[in-house]
Each structure stands twice: as structure tokens, then as C-alpha cells.
Tab-separated table of C-alpha atoms in Angstrom:
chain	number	residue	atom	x	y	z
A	1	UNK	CA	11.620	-9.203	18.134
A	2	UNK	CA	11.099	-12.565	19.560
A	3	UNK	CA	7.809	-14.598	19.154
A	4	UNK	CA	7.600	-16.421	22.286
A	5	UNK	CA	4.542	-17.622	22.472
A	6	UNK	CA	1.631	-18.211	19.914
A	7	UNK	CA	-2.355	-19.098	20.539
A	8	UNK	CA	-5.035	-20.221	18.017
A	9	UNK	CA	-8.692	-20.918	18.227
A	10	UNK	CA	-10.434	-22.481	15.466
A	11	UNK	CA	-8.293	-21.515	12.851
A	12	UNK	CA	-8.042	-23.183	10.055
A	13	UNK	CA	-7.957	-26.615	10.984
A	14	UNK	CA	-6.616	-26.012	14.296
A	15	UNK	CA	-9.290	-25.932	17.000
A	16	UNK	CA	-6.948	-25.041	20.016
A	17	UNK	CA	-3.000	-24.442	20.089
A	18	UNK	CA	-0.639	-23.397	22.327
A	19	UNK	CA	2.928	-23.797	21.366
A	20	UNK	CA	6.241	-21.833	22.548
A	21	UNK	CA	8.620	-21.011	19.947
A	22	UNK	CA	12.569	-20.411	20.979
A	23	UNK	CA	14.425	-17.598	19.691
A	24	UNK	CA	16.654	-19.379	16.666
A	25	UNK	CA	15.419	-21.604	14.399
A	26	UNK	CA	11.610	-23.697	14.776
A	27	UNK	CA	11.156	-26.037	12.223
A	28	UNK	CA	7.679	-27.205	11.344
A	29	UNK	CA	7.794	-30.751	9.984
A	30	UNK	CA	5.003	-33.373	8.752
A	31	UNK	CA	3.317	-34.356	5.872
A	32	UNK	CA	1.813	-31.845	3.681
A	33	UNK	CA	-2.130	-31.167	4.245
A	34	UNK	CA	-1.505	-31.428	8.002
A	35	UNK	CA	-1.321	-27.792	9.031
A	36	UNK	CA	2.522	-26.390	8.880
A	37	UNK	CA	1.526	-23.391	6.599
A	38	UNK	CA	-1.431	-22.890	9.195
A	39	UNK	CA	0.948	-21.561	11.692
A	40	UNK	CA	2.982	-19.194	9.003
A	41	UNK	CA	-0.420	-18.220	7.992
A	42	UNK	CA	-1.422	-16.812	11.195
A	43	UNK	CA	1.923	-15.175	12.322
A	44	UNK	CA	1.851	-13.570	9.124
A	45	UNK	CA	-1.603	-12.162	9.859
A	46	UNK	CA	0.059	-10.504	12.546
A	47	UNK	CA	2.074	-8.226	10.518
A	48	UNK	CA	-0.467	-7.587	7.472
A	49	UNK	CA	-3.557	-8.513	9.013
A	50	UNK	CA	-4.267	-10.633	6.307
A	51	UNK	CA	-3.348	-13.560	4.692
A	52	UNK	CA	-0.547	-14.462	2.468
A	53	UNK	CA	-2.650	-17.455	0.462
A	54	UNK	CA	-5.265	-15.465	-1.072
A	55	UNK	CA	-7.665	-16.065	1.342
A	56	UNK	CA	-10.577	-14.062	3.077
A	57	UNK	CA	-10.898	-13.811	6.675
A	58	UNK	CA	-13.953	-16.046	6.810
A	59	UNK	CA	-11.876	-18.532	5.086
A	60	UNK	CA	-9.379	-18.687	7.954
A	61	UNK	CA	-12.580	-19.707	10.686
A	62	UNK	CA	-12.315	-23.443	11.337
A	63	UNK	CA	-15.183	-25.476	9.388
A	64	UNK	CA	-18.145	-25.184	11.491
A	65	UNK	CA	-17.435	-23.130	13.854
A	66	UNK	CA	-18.640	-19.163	14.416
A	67	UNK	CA	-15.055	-17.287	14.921
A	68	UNK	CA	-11.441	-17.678	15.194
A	69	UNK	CA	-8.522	-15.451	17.424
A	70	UNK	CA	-4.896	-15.797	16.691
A	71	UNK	CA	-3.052	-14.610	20.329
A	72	UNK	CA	0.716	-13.916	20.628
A	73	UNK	CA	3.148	-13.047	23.371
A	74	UNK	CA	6.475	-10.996	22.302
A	75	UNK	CA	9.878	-10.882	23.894
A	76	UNK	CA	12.393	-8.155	23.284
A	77	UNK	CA	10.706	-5.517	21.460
A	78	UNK	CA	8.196	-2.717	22.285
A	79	UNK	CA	5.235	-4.974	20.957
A	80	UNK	CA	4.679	-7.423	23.308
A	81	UNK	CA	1.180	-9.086	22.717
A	82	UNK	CA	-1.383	-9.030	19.493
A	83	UNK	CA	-4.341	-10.407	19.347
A	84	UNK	CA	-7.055	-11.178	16.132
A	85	UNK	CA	-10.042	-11.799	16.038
A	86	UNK	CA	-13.086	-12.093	13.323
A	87	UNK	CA	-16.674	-13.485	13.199
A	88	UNK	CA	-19.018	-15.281	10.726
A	89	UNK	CA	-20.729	-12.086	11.180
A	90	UNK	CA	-17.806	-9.902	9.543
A	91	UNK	CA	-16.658	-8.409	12.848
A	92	UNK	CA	-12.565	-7.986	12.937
A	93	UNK	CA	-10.917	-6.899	16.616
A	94	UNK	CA	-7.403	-5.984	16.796
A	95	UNK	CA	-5.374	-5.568	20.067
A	96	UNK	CA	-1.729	-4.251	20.502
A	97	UNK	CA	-0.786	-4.281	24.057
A	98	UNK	CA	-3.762	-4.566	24.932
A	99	UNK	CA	-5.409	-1.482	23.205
A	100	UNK	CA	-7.982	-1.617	20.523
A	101	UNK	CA	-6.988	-0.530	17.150
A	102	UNK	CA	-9.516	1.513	15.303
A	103	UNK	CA	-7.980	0.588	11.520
A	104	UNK	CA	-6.237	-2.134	10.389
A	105	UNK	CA	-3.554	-0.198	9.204
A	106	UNK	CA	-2.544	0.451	13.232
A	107	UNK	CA	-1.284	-2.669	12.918
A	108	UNK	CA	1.645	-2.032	10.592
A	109	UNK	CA	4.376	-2.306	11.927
A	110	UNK	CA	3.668	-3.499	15.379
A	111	UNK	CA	4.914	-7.396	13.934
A	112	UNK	CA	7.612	-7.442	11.465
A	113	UNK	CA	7.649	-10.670	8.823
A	114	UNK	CA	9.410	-11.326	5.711
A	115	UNK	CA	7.745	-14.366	4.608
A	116	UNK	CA	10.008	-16.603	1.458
A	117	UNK	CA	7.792	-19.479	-0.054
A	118	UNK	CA	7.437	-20.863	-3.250
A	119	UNK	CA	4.631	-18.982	-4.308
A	120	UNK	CA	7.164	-16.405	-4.538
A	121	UNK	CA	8.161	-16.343	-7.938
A	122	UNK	CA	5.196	-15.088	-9.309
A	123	UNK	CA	7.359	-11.964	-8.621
A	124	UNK	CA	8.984	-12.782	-11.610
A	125	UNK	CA	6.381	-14.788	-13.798
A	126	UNK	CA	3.182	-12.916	-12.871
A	127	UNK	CA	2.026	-9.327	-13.529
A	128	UNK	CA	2.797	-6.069	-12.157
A	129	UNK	CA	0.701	-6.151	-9.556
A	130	UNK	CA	2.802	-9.127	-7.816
A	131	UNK	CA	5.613	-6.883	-8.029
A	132	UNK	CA	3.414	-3.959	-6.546
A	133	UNK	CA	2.547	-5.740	-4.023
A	134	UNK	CA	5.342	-6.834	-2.831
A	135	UNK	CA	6.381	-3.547	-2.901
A	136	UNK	CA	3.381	-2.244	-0.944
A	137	UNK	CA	3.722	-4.936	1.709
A	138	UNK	CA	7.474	-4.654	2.963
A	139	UNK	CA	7.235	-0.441	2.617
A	140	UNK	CA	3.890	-0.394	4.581
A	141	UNK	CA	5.733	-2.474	7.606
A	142	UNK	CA	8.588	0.084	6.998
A	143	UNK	CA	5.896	3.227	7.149
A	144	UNK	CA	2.786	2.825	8.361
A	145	UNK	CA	1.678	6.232	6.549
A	146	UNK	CA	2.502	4.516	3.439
A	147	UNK	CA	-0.170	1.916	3.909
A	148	UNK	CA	-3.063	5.289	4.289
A	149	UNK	CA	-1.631	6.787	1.518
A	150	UNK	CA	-2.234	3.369	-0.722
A	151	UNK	CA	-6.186	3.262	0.730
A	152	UNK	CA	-6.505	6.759	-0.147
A	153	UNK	CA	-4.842	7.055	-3.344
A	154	UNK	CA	-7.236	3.774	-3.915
A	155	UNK	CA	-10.454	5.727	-2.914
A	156	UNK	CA	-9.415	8.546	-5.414
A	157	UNK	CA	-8.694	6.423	-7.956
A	158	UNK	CA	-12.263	5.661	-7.900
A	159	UNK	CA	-13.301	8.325	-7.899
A	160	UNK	CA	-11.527	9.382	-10.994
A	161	UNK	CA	-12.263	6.647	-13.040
A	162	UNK	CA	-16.204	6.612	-12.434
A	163	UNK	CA	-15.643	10.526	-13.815
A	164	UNK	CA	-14.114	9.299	-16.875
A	165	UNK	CA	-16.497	7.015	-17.871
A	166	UNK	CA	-19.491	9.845	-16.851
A	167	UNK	CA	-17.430	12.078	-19.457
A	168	UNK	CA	-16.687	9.765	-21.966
A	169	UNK	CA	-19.970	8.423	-22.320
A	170	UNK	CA	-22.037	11.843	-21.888
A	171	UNK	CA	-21.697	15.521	-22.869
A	172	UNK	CA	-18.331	16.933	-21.457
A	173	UNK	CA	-19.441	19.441	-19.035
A	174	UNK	CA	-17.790	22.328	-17.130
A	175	UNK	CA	-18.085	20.638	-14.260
A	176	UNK	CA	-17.194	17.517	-15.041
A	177	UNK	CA	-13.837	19.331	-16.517
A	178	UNK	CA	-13.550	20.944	-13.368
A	179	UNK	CA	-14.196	17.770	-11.366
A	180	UNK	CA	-11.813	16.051	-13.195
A	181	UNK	CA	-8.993	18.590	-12.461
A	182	UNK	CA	-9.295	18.577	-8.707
A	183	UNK	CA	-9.007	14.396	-8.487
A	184	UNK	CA	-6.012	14.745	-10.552
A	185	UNK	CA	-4.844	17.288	-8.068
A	186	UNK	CA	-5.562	15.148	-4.949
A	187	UNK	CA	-4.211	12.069	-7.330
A	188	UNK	CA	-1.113	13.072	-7.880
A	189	UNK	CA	-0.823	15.011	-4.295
A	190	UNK	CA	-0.769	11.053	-2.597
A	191	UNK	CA	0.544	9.100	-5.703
A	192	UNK	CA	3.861	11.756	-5.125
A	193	UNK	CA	4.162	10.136	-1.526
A	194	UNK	CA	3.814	6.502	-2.844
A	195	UNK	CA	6.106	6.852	-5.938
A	196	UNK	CA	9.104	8.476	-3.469
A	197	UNK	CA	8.667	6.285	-0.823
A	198	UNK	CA	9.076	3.217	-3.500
A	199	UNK	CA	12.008	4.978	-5.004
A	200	UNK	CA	13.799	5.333	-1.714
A	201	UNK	CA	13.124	1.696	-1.055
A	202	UNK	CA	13.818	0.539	-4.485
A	203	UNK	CA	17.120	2.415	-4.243
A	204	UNK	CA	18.568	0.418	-0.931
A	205	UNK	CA	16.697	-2.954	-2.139
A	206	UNK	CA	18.572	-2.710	-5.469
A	207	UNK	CA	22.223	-2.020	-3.396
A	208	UNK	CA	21.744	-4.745	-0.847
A	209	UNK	CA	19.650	-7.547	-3.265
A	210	UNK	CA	22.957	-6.839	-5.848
A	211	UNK	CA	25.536	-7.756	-2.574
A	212	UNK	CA	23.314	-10.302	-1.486
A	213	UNK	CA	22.869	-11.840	-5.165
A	214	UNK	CA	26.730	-11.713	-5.800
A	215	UNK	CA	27.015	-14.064	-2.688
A	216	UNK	CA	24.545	-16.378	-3.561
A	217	UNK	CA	25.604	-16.992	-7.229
A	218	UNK	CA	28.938	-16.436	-6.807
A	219	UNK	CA	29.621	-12.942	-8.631
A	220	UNK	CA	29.048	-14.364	-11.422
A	221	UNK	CA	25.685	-12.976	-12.189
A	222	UNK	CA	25.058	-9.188	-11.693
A	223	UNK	CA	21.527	-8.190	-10.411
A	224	UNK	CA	20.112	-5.256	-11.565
A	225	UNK	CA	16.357	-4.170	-10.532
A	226	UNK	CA	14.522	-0.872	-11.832
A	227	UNK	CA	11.229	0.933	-10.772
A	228	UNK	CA	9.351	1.322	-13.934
A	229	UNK	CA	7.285	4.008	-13.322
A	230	UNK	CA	4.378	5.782	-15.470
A	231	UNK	CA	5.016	8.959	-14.348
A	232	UNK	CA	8.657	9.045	-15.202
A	233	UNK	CA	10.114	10.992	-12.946
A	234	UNK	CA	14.031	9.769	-13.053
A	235	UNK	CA	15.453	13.203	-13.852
A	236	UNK	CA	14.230	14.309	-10.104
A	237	UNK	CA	15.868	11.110	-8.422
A	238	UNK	CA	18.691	12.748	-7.050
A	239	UNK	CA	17.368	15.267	-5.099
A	240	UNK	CA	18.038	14.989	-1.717
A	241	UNK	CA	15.564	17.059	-0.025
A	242	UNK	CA	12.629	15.025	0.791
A	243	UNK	CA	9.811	17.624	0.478
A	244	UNK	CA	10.906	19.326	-2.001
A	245	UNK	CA	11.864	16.092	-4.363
A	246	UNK	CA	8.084	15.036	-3.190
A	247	UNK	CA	6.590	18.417	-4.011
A	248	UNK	CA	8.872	17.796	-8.285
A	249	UNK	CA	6.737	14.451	-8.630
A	250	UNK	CA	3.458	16.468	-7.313
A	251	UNK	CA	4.384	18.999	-9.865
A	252	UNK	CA	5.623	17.033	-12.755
A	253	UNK	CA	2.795	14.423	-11.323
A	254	UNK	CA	-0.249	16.850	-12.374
A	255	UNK	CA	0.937	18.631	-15.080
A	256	UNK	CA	1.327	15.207	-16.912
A	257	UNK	CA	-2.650	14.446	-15.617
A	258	UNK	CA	-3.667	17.515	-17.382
A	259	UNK	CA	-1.501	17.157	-20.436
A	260	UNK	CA	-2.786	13.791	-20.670
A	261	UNK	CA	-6.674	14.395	-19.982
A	262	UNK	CA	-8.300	13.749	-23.017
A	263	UNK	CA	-6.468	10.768	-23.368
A	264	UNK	CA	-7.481	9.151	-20.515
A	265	UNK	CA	-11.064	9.917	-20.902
A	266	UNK	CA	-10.778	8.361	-24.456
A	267	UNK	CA	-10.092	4.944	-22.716
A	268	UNK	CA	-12.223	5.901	-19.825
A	269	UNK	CA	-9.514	4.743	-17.227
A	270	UNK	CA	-6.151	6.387	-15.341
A	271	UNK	CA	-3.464	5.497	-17.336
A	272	UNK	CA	-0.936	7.352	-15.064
A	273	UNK	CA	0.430	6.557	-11.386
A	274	UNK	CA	1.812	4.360	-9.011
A	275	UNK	CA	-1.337	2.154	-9.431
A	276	UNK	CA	0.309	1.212	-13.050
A	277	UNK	CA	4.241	0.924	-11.903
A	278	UNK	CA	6.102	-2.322	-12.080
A	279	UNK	CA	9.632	-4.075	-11.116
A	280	UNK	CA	12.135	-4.876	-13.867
A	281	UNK	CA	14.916	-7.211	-12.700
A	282	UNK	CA	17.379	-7.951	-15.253
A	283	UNK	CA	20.742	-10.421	-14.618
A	284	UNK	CA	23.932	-9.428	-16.661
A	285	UNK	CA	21.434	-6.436	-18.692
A	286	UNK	CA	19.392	-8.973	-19.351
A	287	UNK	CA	15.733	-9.414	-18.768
A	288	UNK	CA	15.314	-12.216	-15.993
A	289	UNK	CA	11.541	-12.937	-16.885
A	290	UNK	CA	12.571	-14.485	-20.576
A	291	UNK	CA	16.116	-15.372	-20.681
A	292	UNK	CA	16.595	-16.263	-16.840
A	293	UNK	CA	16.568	-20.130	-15.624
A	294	UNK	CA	14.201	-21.484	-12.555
A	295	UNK	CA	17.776	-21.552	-10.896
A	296	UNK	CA	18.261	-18.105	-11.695
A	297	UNK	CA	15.049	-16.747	-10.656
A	298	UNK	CA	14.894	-18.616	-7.250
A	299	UNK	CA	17.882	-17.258	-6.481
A	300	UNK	CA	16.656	-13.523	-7.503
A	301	UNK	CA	13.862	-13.917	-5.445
A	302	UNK	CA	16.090	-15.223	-2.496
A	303	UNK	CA	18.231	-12.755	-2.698
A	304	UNK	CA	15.185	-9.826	-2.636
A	305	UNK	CA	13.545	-11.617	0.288
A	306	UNK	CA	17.678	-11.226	1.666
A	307	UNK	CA	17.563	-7.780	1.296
A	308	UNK	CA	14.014	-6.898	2.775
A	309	UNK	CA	15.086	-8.468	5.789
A	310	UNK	CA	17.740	-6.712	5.951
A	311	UNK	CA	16.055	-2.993	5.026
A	312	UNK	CA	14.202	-3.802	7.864
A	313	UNK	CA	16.916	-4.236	10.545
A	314	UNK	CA	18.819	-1.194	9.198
A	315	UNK	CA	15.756	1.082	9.053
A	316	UNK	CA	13.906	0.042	12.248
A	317	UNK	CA	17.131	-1.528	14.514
A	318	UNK	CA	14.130	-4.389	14.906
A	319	UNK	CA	14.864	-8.137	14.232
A	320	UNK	CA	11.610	-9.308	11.684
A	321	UNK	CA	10.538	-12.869	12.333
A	322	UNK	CA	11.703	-14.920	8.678
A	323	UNK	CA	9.207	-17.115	7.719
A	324	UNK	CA	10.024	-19.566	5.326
A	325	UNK	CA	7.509	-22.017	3.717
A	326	UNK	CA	8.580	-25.181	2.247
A	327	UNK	CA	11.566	-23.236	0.460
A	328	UNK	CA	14.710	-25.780	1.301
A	329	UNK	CA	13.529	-28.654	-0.753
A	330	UNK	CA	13.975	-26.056	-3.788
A	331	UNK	CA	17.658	-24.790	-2.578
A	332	UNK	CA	20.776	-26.785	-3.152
A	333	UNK	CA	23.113	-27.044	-0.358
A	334	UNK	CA	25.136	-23.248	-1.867
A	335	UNK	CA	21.678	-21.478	-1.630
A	336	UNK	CA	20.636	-22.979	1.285
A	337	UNK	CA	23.990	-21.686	3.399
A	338	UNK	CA	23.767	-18.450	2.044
A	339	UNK	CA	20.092	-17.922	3.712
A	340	UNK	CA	20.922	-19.794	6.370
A	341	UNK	CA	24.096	-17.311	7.535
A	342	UNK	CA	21.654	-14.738	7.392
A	343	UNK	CA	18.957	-16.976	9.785
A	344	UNK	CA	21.430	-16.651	12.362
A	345	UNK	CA	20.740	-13.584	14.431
A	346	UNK	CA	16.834	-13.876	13.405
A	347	UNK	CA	14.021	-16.033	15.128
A	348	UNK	CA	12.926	-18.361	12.024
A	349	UNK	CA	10.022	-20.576	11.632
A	350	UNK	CA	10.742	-23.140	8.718
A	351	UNK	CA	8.244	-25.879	7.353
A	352	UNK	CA	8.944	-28.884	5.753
A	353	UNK	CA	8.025	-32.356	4.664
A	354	UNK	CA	11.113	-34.342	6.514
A	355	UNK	CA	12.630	-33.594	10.124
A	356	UNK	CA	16.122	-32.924	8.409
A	357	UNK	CA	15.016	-30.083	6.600
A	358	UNK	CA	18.706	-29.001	5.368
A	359	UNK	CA	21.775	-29.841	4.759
A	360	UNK	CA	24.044	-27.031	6.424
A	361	UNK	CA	24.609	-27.473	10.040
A	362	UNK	CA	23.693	-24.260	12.287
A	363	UNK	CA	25.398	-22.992	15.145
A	364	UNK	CA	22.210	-23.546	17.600
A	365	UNK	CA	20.359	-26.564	17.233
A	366	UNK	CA	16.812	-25.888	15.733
A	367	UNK	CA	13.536	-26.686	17.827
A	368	UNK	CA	12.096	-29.044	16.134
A	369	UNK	CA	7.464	-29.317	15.673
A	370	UNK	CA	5.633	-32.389	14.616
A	371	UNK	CA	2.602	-31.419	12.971
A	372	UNK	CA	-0.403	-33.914	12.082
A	373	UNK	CA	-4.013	-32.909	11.558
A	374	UNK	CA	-3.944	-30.040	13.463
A	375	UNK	CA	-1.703	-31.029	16.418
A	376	UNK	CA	1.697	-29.979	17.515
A	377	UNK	CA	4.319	-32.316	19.364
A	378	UNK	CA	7.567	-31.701	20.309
């Protein structure tokens, strides 16, 4: 997919913007505080519907002002225009091809992104739920379903854990027993989705993010990565049929819930499920997180962001838009060829401090954006 054109109104600290993009690479250059991430920001809200920086909606509404809309054409792909908008008054509109979009979860898919910025490796030195995340973010572009599945295994979650506490800190009842059993049903009914669709993603991330890694480094460094999941369901892996491998998690799924019951109302929280699985990523069998160096782990994280990308084409036979924030002036000149050979065939928005933002010369000249306080010029 090609963005071709992109609109803003009073976001962030852009009050009105029209700027065409062309189908290689656009490179966003100026000083930092002037608005490059800005325009990242808002193409990336048109994949997730959200943004990448933490931030709420009403955060994105230029200061003093009531609303903001973020408006793009498309070329060569079945989505050809999205359109945001949100209020000061809480009130979010979405439009694919012109059509309203009931939930926000419509939107998955319609714009594909792989964003790479330095904020990025938090994959490795954060928490699990970085790693989830990311997880949750590229599959849910991948699947749509995948992103209902997360809200509603959310909702049940809950559920489940308000029961727990209601047990733990009362007098166990029937019903509460009996309460607890059917959300541990419906719990592990949608966590079995979510942990095999990870799995199956995992599985062709690992493969490609190894291939990809071995360029990168060299070979000399071996990437391994590992779902670390709660349930533990490896001994079902291999299965091939998809309903039936999903209906072994349910199984094994529950029957660990139940085995597991008193346990979890003893600490009066689910201690089981997708909502507590994490990434390991390990270089040479070792574990990246202690032993690895920045070097290391920027290229890791490269080499994932690689390997989405690429998921993406091979699942979908859609082009993503790459999105890369302030990431060359952390690359040497090895790291920043092997991203850039994969730039080639995908429309790439770059941002950076200096107009020569790397070293490696590309077979189509980049267009190049001068951004200060919230103006573009060519």
C-alpha cells in the first residue's frame, strides 16, 4: 500500500497540513521539538488507532483547540482513504472508504505499519508486557479477530479476578465455586485462540528474525526467541490441525484452571494465561537481557522489526508502510544497509535531525521534508 496523501487538523502542534508523500523513501528532517514524530504519530494512528508515545487521544488535540482529524488518501491497495477524528468531548469517528466503523477494532488491518524507533528496546529492557504488546500489535494487524479476542479475554479477566477476591475475602460459597468454574471455562475458551495465534506467529518470527539477524551481524551471532507461556502447552505445538490443536490448549487450558483454583484464590488474582506470557530472546543460548551489549540488542530489535515486516507481506501479499523514528543516528553504516535493502520495495517515512540522514546510497533518491514548528517544506 502506498500513502499518497496525508491531512491533519489541529494535531498536535500542527494546525493544518497537507503534504504528498512518494512511494520510496520520505525523509522527515529538522531539529528535534519541531514536529517530525507528529507525522509518524498520526500515520501510525491509522493502523492501531492509537498512539505509539503513550499518549491519550485528548493529548493528540492541538493546545486550545476543541478537536483534531487525521485524513489520508491510499494508492494501490483495497484501502484507499481513512479518516480520524476525536473531540474534547470524548467522541472518536472512524471512516474506511468512506463507511463508519462501529469499533475500533474495524480498523485493523485496513493500514498496515511496522513502526522501528528507539523506544524500541524496552522490548528487551522492560517487562513482559512490552513484549506482549508487541506481540498483540503486529498479530492484531495480521487478524483482526485476534484484537476481539484480546478485549474479551480482557473483560473476563475481570471478571474473574473481582470473583477471587469476593471468595478469598468471604465465605466460599456454592455459587461462587460454580461462578468461578464457568469464567475459567470462557477464560481459557478465548485465551486458547490468543496463545495459538501467538505460537503460529512466534514460530515464523523466530525463522525469519534468525535469517534476518544472521545478515545483520554477520552469522556470527545466532538468534534464538521463545514464547514463554504459563499455560505450557509445548507438547501440543506440533499439531497441525488448527481446531483441533486450539480445542488441546482449551482442554489442557481449563483443566490446569481447575487444578489450580485454590491457588489462585489464595493470591486473589489469575495466575494463568496469555495475560501472564512473555518473549525470551537469547543470542548464542544466551540470555540477551543480561549478557547482551546495546549493539547487540539494537540489532535484535532490528532484526524483529525485519521480520514483522516481512510476516506481513508473506501473510497478507500487502506492502506495510515502515516507519522509522530517529533510528539511523543509532545504526552504523553495516546496520544501516541491511534495513535499508529491505526499504527498497516499501514506501518509508524516516525522521531525522540532519538532511543526510544515512550513509548508504539508495537506488531512488529519497523525498526529502523540512519540518519547523509545525510546517512542512519541500
Amino acid at each position: 500500500m502506498i500513502l499518497d496523501t496525508l491531512c491533519l487538523d489541529n494535531f498536535r502542534n500542527y494546525h493544518s497540513l497537507e503534504i504528498t508523500f512518494q512511494k520510496g523513501i520520505n525523509v522527515l528532517y529538522g531539529n528535534n521539538g519541531q514536529g517530525k514524530t507528529n507525522i509518524l504519530e498520526s500515520i501510525y494512528l491509522l493502523a492501531i488507532g492509537k498512539s505509539f508515545r503513550y499518549a491519550k487521544d485528548m493529548d493528540l488535540i492541538r493546545q486550545d483547540h476543541e478537536k483534531f482529524s487525521v485524513d489520508a488518501i491510499f494508492k494501490e491497495d483495497i484501502t484507499e482513504h481513512v479518516m480520524i477524528r476525536f473531540n474534547r468531548e470524548k467522541e472518536k469517528s472512524i471512516q474506511i472508504n468512506g463507511l463508519f466503523l462501529r469499533k475500533i477494532g474495524h480498523l485493523m488491518g485496513a493500514v498496515m505499519a511496522v513502526l522501528f524507533a528507539p523506544e524500541d528496546m524496552q522490548l528487551i529492557s522492560d517487562g513482559p508486557s512490552v513484549r506482549r504488546k508487541f506481540m498483540d500489535v503486529a498479530i492484531s494487524q495480521l487478524k483482526p479477530s485476534y484484537f476481539f479476542d484480546l478485549q474479551q479475554y480482557s473483560k473476563i479477566l475481570m471478571q474473574k479476578n473481582n470473583l477471587l477476591k469476593t471468595i478469598k475475602r468471604g465465605p466460599k460459597k456454592d455459587s461462587h465455586m460454580s461462578m468461578l468454574s464457568v469464567w475459567n471455562d470462557r477464560l481459557a475458551e478465548t485465551g486458547a485462540r490468543i496463545i495459538l495465534d501467538r505460537l503460529q506467529f512466534i514460530h515464523q518470527l523466530t525463522e525469519i528474525a534468525a535469517e534476518m539477524h544472521g545478515i545483520i551481524s554477520g552469522k556470527k551471532e545466532f538468534l534464538q526467541i521463545k514464547y514463554d507461556d504459563s499455560v505450557s502447552v509445548e507438547h501440543i505445538q506440533e499439531n497441525e490441525e488448527h481446531k483441533l490443536k486450539c480445542e488441546e490448549i482449551r482442554i489442557y487450558f481449563t483443566d490446569l484452571l481447575e487444578r489450580r483454583m485454590e491457588r489462585e484464590i489464595d493470591r486473589e488474582i489469575s495466575l494463568y494465561g496469555p495475560h501472564r506470557d512473555d518473549l525470551l530472546f537469547s543470542l548464542n543460548e544466551e540470555d540477551i537481557k543480561k549478557f547482551g551489549s546495546q549493539g547487540q540488542k539494537r540489532t535484535v530489535i532490528l532484526s524483529l522489526k525485519m521480520a514483522e515486516l516481512e510476516i506481513m507481506k508473506r501473510r497478507t501479499g500487502r506492502t506495510p508502510l515502515l516507519l522509522l523514528d530517529d533510528v539511523f543516528s543509532e545504526l552504523d553504516k553495516e546496520r544501516q544497509t541491511a534495513l535499508i535493502q529491505n526499504m527498497e520495495q516499501v514506501q518509508t517515512f524516516i525522521t531525522c535531525v540532519e538532511n543526510t540522514p544515512f550513509q548508504v546510497k539508495t537506488e531512488h533518491p529519497a523525498k526529502m521534508f523540512f519540518v519547523k514548528n509545525g510546517t512542512v517544506m519541500l
